[in-house]
PDB file of C-alpha atoms in Angstrom:
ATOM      1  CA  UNK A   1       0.000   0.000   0.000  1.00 54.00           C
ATOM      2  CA  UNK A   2       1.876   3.504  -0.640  1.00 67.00           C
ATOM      3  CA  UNK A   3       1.793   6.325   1.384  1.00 85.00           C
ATOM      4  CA  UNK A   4      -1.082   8.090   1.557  1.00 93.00           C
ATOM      5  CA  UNK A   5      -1.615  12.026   2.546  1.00 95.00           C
ATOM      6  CA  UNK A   6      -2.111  12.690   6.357  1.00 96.00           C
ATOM      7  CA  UNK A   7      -5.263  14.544   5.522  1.00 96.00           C
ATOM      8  CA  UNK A   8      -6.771  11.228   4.006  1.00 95.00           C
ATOM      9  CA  UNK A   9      -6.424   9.354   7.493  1.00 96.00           C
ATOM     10  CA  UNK A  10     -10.317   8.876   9.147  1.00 96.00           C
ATOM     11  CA  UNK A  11     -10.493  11.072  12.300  1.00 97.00           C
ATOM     12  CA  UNK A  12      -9.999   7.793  14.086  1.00 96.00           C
ATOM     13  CA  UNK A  13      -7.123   6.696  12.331  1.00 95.00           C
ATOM     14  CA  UNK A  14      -4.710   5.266  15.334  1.00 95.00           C
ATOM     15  CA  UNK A  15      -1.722   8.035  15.584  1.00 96.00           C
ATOM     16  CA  UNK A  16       1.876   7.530  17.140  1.00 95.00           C
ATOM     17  CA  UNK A  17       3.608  10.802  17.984  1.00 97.00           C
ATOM     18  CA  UNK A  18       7.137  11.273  18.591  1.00 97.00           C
ATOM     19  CA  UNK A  19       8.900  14.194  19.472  1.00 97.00           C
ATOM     20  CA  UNK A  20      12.661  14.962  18.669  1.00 97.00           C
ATOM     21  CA  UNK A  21      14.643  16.069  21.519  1.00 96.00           C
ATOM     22  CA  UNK A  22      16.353  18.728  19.384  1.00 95.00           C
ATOM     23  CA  UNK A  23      15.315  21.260  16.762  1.00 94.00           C
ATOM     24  CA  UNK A  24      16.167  19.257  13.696  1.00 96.00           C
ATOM     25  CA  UNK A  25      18.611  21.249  10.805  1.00 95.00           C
ATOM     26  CA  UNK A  26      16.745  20.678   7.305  1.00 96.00           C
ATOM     27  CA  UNK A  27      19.368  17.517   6.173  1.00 96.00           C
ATOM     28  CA  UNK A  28      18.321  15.984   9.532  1.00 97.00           C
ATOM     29  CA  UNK A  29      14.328  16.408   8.695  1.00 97.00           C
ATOM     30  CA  UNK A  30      15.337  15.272   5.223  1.00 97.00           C
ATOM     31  CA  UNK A  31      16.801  12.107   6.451  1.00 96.00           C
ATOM     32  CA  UNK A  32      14.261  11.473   8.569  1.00 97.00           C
ATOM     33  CA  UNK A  33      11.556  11.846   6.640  1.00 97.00           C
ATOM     34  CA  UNK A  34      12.738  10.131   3.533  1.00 96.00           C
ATOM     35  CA  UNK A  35      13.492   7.167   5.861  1.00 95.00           C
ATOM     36  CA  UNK A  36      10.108   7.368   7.436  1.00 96.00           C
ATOM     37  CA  UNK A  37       8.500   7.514   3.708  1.00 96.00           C
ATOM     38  CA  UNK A  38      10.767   4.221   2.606  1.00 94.00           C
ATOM     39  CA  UNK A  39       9.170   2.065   5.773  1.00 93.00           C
ATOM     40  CA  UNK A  40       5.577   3.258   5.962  1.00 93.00           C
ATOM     41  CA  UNK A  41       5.735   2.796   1.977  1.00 92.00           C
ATOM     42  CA  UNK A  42       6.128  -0.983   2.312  1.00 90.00           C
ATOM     43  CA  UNK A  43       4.788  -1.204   6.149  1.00 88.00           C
ATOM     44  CA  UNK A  44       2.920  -4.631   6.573  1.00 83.00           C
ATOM     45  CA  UNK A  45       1.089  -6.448   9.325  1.00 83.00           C
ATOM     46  CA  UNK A  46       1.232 -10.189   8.714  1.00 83.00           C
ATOM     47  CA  UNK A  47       1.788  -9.319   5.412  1.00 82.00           C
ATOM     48  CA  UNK A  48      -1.072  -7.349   4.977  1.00 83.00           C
ATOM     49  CA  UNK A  49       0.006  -4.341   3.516  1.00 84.00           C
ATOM     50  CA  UNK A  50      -0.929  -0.851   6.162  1.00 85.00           C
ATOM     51  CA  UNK A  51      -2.588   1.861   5.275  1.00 91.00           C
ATOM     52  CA  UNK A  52      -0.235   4.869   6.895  1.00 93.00           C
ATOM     53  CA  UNK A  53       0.527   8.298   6.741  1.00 96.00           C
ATOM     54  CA  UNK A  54       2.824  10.747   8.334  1.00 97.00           C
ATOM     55  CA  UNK A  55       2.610  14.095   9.510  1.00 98.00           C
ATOM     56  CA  UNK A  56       5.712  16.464  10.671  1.00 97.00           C
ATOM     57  CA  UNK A  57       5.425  19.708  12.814  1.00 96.00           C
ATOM     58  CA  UNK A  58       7.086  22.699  13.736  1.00 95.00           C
ATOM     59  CA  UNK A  59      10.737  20.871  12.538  1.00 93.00           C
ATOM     60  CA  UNK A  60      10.238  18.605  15.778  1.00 96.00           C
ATOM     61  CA  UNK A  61       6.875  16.244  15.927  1.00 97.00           C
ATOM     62  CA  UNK A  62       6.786  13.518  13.618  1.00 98.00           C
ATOM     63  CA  UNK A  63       3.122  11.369  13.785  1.00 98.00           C
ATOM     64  CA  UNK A  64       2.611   7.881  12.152  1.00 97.00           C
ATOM     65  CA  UNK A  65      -1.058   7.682  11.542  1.00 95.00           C
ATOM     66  CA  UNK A  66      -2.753   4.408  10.744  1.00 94.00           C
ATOM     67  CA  UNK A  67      -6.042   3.560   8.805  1.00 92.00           C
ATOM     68  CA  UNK A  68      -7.305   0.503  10.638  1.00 87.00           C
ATOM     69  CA  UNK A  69     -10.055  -0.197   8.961  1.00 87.00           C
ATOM     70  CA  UNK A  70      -9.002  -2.606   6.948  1.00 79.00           C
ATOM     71  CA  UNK A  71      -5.613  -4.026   9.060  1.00 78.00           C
ATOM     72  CA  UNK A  72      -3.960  -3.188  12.719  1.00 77.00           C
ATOM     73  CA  UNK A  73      -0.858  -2.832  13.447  1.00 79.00           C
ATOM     74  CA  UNK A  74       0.851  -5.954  14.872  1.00 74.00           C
ATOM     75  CA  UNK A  75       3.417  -6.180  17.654  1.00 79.00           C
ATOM     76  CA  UNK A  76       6.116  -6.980  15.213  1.00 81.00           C
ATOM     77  CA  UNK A  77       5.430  -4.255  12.804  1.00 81.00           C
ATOM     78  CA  UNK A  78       5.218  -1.727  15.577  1.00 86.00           C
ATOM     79  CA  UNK A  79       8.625  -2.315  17.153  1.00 88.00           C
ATOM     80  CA  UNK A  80      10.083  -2.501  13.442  1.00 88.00           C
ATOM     81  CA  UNK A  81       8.788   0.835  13.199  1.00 90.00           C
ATOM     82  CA  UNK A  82      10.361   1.852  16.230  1.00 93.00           C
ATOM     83  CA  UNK A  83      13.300  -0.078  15.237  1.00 94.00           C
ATOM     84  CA  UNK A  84      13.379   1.968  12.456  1.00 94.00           C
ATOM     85  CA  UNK A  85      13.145   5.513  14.267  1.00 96.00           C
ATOM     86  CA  UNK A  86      15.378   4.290  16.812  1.00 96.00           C
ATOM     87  CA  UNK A  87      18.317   3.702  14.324  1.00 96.00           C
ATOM     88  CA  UNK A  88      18.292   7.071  12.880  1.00 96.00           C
ATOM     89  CA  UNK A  89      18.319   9.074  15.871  1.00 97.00           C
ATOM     90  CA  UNK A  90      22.390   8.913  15.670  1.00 97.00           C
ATOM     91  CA  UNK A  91      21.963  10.059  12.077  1.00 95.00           C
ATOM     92  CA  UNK A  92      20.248  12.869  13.087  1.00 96.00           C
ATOM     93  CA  UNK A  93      21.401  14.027  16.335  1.00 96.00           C
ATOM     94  CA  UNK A  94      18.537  13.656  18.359  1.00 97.00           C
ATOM     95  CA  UNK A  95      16.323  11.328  19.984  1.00 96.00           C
ATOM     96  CA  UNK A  96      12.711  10.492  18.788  1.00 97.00           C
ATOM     97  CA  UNK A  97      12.316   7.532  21.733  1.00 96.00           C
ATOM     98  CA  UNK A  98      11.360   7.595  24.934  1.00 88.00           C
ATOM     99  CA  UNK A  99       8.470   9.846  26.733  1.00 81.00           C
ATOM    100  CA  UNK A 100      10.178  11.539  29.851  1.00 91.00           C
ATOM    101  CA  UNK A 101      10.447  15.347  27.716  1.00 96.00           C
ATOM    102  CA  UNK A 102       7.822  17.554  28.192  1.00 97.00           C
ATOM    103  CA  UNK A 103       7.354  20.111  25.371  1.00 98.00           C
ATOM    104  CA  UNK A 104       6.126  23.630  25.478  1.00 98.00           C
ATOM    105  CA  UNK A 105       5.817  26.602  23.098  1.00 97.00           C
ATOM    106  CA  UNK A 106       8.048  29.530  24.882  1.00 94.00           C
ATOM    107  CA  UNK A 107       6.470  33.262  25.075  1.00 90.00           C
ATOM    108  CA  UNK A 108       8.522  33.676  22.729  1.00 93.00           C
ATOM    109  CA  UNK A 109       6.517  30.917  20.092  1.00 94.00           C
ATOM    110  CA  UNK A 110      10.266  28.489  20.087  1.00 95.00           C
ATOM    111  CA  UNK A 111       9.338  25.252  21.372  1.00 97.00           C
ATOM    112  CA  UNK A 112      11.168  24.360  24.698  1.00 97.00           C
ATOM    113  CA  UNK A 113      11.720  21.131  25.924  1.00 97.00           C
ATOM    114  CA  UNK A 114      12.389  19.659  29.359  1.00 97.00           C
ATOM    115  CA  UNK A 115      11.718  16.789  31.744  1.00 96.00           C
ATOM    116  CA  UNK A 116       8.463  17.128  34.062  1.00 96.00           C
ATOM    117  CA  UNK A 117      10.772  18.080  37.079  1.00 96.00           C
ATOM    118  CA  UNK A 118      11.844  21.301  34.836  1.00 97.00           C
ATOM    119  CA  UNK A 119       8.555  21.711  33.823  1.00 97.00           C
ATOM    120  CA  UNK A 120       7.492  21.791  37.383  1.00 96.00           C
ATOM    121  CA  UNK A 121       9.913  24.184  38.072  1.00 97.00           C
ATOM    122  CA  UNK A 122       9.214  26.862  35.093  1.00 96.00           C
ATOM    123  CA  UNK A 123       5.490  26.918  36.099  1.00 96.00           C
ATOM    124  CA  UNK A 124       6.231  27.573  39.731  1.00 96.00           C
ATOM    125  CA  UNK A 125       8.317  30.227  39.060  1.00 95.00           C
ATOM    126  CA  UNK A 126       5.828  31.840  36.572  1.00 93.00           C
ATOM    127  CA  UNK A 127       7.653  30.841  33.211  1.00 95.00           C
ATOM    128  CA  UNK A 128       4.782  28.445  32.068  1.00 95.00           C
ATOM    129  CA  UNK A 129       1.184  28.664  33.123  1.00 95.00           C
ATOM    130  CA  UNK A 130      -2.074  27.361  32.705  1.00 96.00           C
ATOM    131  CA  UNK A 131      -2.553  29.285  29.007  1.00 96.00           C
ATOM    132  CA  UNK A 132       0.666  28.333  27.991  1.00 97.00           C
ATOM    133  CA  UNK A 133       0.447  26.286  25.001  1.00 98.00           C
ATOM    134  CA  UNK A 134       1.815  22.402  25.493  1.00 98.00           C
ATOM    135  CA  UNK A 135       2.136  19.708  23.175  1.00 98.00           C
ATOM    136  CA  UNK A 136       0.302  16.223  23.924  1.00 97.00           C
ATOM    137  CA  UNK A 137       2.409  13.297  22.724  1.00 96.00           C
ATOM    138  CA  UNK A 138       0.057  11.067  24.276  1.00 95.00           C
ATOM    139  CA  UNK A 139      -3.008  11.745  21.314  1.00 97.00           C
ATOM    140  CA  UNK A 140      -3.650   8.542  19.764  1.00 96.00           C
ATOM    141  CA  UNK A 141      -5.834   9.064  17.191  1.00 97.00           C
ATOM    142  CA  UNK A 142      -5.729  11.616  13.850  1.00 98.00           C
ATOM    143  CA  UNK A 143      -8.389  14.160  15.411  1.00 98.00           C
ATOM    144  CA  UNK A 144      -6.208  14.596  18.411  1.00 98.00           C
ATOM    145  CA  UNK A 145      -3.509  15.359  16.237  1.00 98.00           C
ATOM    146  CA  UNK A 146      -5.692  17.768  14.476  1.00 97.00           C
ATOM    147  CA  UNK A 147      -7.202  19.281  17.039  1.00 97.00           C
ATOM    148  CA  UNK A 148      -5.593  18.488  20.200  1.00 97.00           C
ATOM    149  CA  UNK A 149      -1.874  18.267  19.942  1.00 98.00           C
ATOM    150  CA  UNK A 150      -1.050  21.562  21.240  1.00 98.00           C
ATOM    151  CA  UNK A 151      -3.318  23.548  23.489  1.00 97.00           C
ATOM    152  CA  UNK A 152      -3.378  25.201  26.707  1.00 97.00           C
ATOM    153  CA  UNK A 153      -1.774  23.491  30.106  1.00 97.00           C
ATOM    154  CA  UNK A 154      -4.874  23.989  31.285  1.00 95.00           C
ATOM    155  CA  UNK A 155      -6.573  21.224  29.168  1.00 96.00           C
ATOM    156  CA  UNK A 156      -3.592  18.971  29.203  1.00 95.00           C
ATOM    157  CA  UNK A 157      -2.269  16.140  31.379  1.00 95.00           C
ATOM    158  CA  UNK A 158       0.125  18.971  31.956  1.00 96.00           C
ATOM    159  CA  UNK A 159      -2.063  20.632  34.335  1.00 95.00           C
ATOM    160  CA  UNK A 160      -0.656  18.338  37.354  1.00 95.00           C
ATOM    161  CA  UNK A 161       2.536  19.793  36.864  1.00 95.00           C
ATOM    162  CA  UNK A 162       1.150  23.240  37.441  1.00 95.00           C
ATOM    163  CA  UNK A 163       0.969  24.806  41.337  1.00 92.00           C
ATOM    164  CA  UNK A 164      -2.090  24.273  42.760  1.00 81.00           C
ATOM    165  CA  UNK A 165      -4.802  26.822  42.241  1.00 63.00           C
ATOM    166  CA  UNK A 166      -3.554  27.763  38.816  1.00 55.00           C
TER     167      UNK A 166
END
């Protein structure tokens, strides 16, 4: 099955987000992408071919996005995928693995990026709050991605990093 547009997927198309733990220079994004492309191009499920789709944000957020209507994922193709992602993060200087960052859009509008301890800290002393705008790795399906990826702290899981009463 090729690759189809990102726009295509079904609102509840299942979506796998990963977030790079470093602004990505445009040969980094190239390689990453075109290596993305390659796999999802050919990605299979018991050797069903997948339906899938990719979507990449602000030079940082890479989502996988997956029509399940017709096949799942399996447990094998998943990890190949991650296989995948997890052998070019020494090609491209950054890690895509792993969920302990926390990522935030700066007053500024830069995306920051820090562990949950740090992003503890900034809120309590006033550098993040509840309007500040987050990003939700944790959406698992293509209208979260749409709709839901980044929003306010407020409406996030990041809210119980915030003080109390904010």
């Amino acid at each position: 099955m090729p690759l189809v547009a990102f726009s295509s997927l079904p609102d509840d198309a299942r979506v796998w987000v990963f977030g790079s733990s470093e602004q990505l220079t445009a040969d980094a994004q190239r390689a990453l992408l075109e290596s993305v492309d390659d796999y999802l191009s050919d990605w299979r499920a018991h050797g069903s071919p997948l339906t899938a789709a990719r979507d990449w944000r602000d030079g940082r957020f890479l989502a996988i996005g997956l029509d399940q209507r017709n096949e799942n994922a399996s447990g094998c193709s998943l990890d190949a995928l991650y296989r995948i992602l997890r052998d070019l993060e020494p090609h491209i200087g950054a890690a895509l693995l792993g969920n302990a960052r926390v990522y935030f859009r700066t007053a500024g509008g830069a995306i920051g990026v820090t562990d949950r301890a740090g992003f503890a800290a900034l809120a309590q002393e006033g550098s993040i709050s509840a309007d500040s705008r987050v990003f939700d790795l944790s959406v698992q399906t293509a209208e979260d991605w749409r709709n839901k990826f980044e929003v306010s702290a407020a409406v996030s899981w990041h809210r119980a990093l915030l003080p109390v009463g904010v």
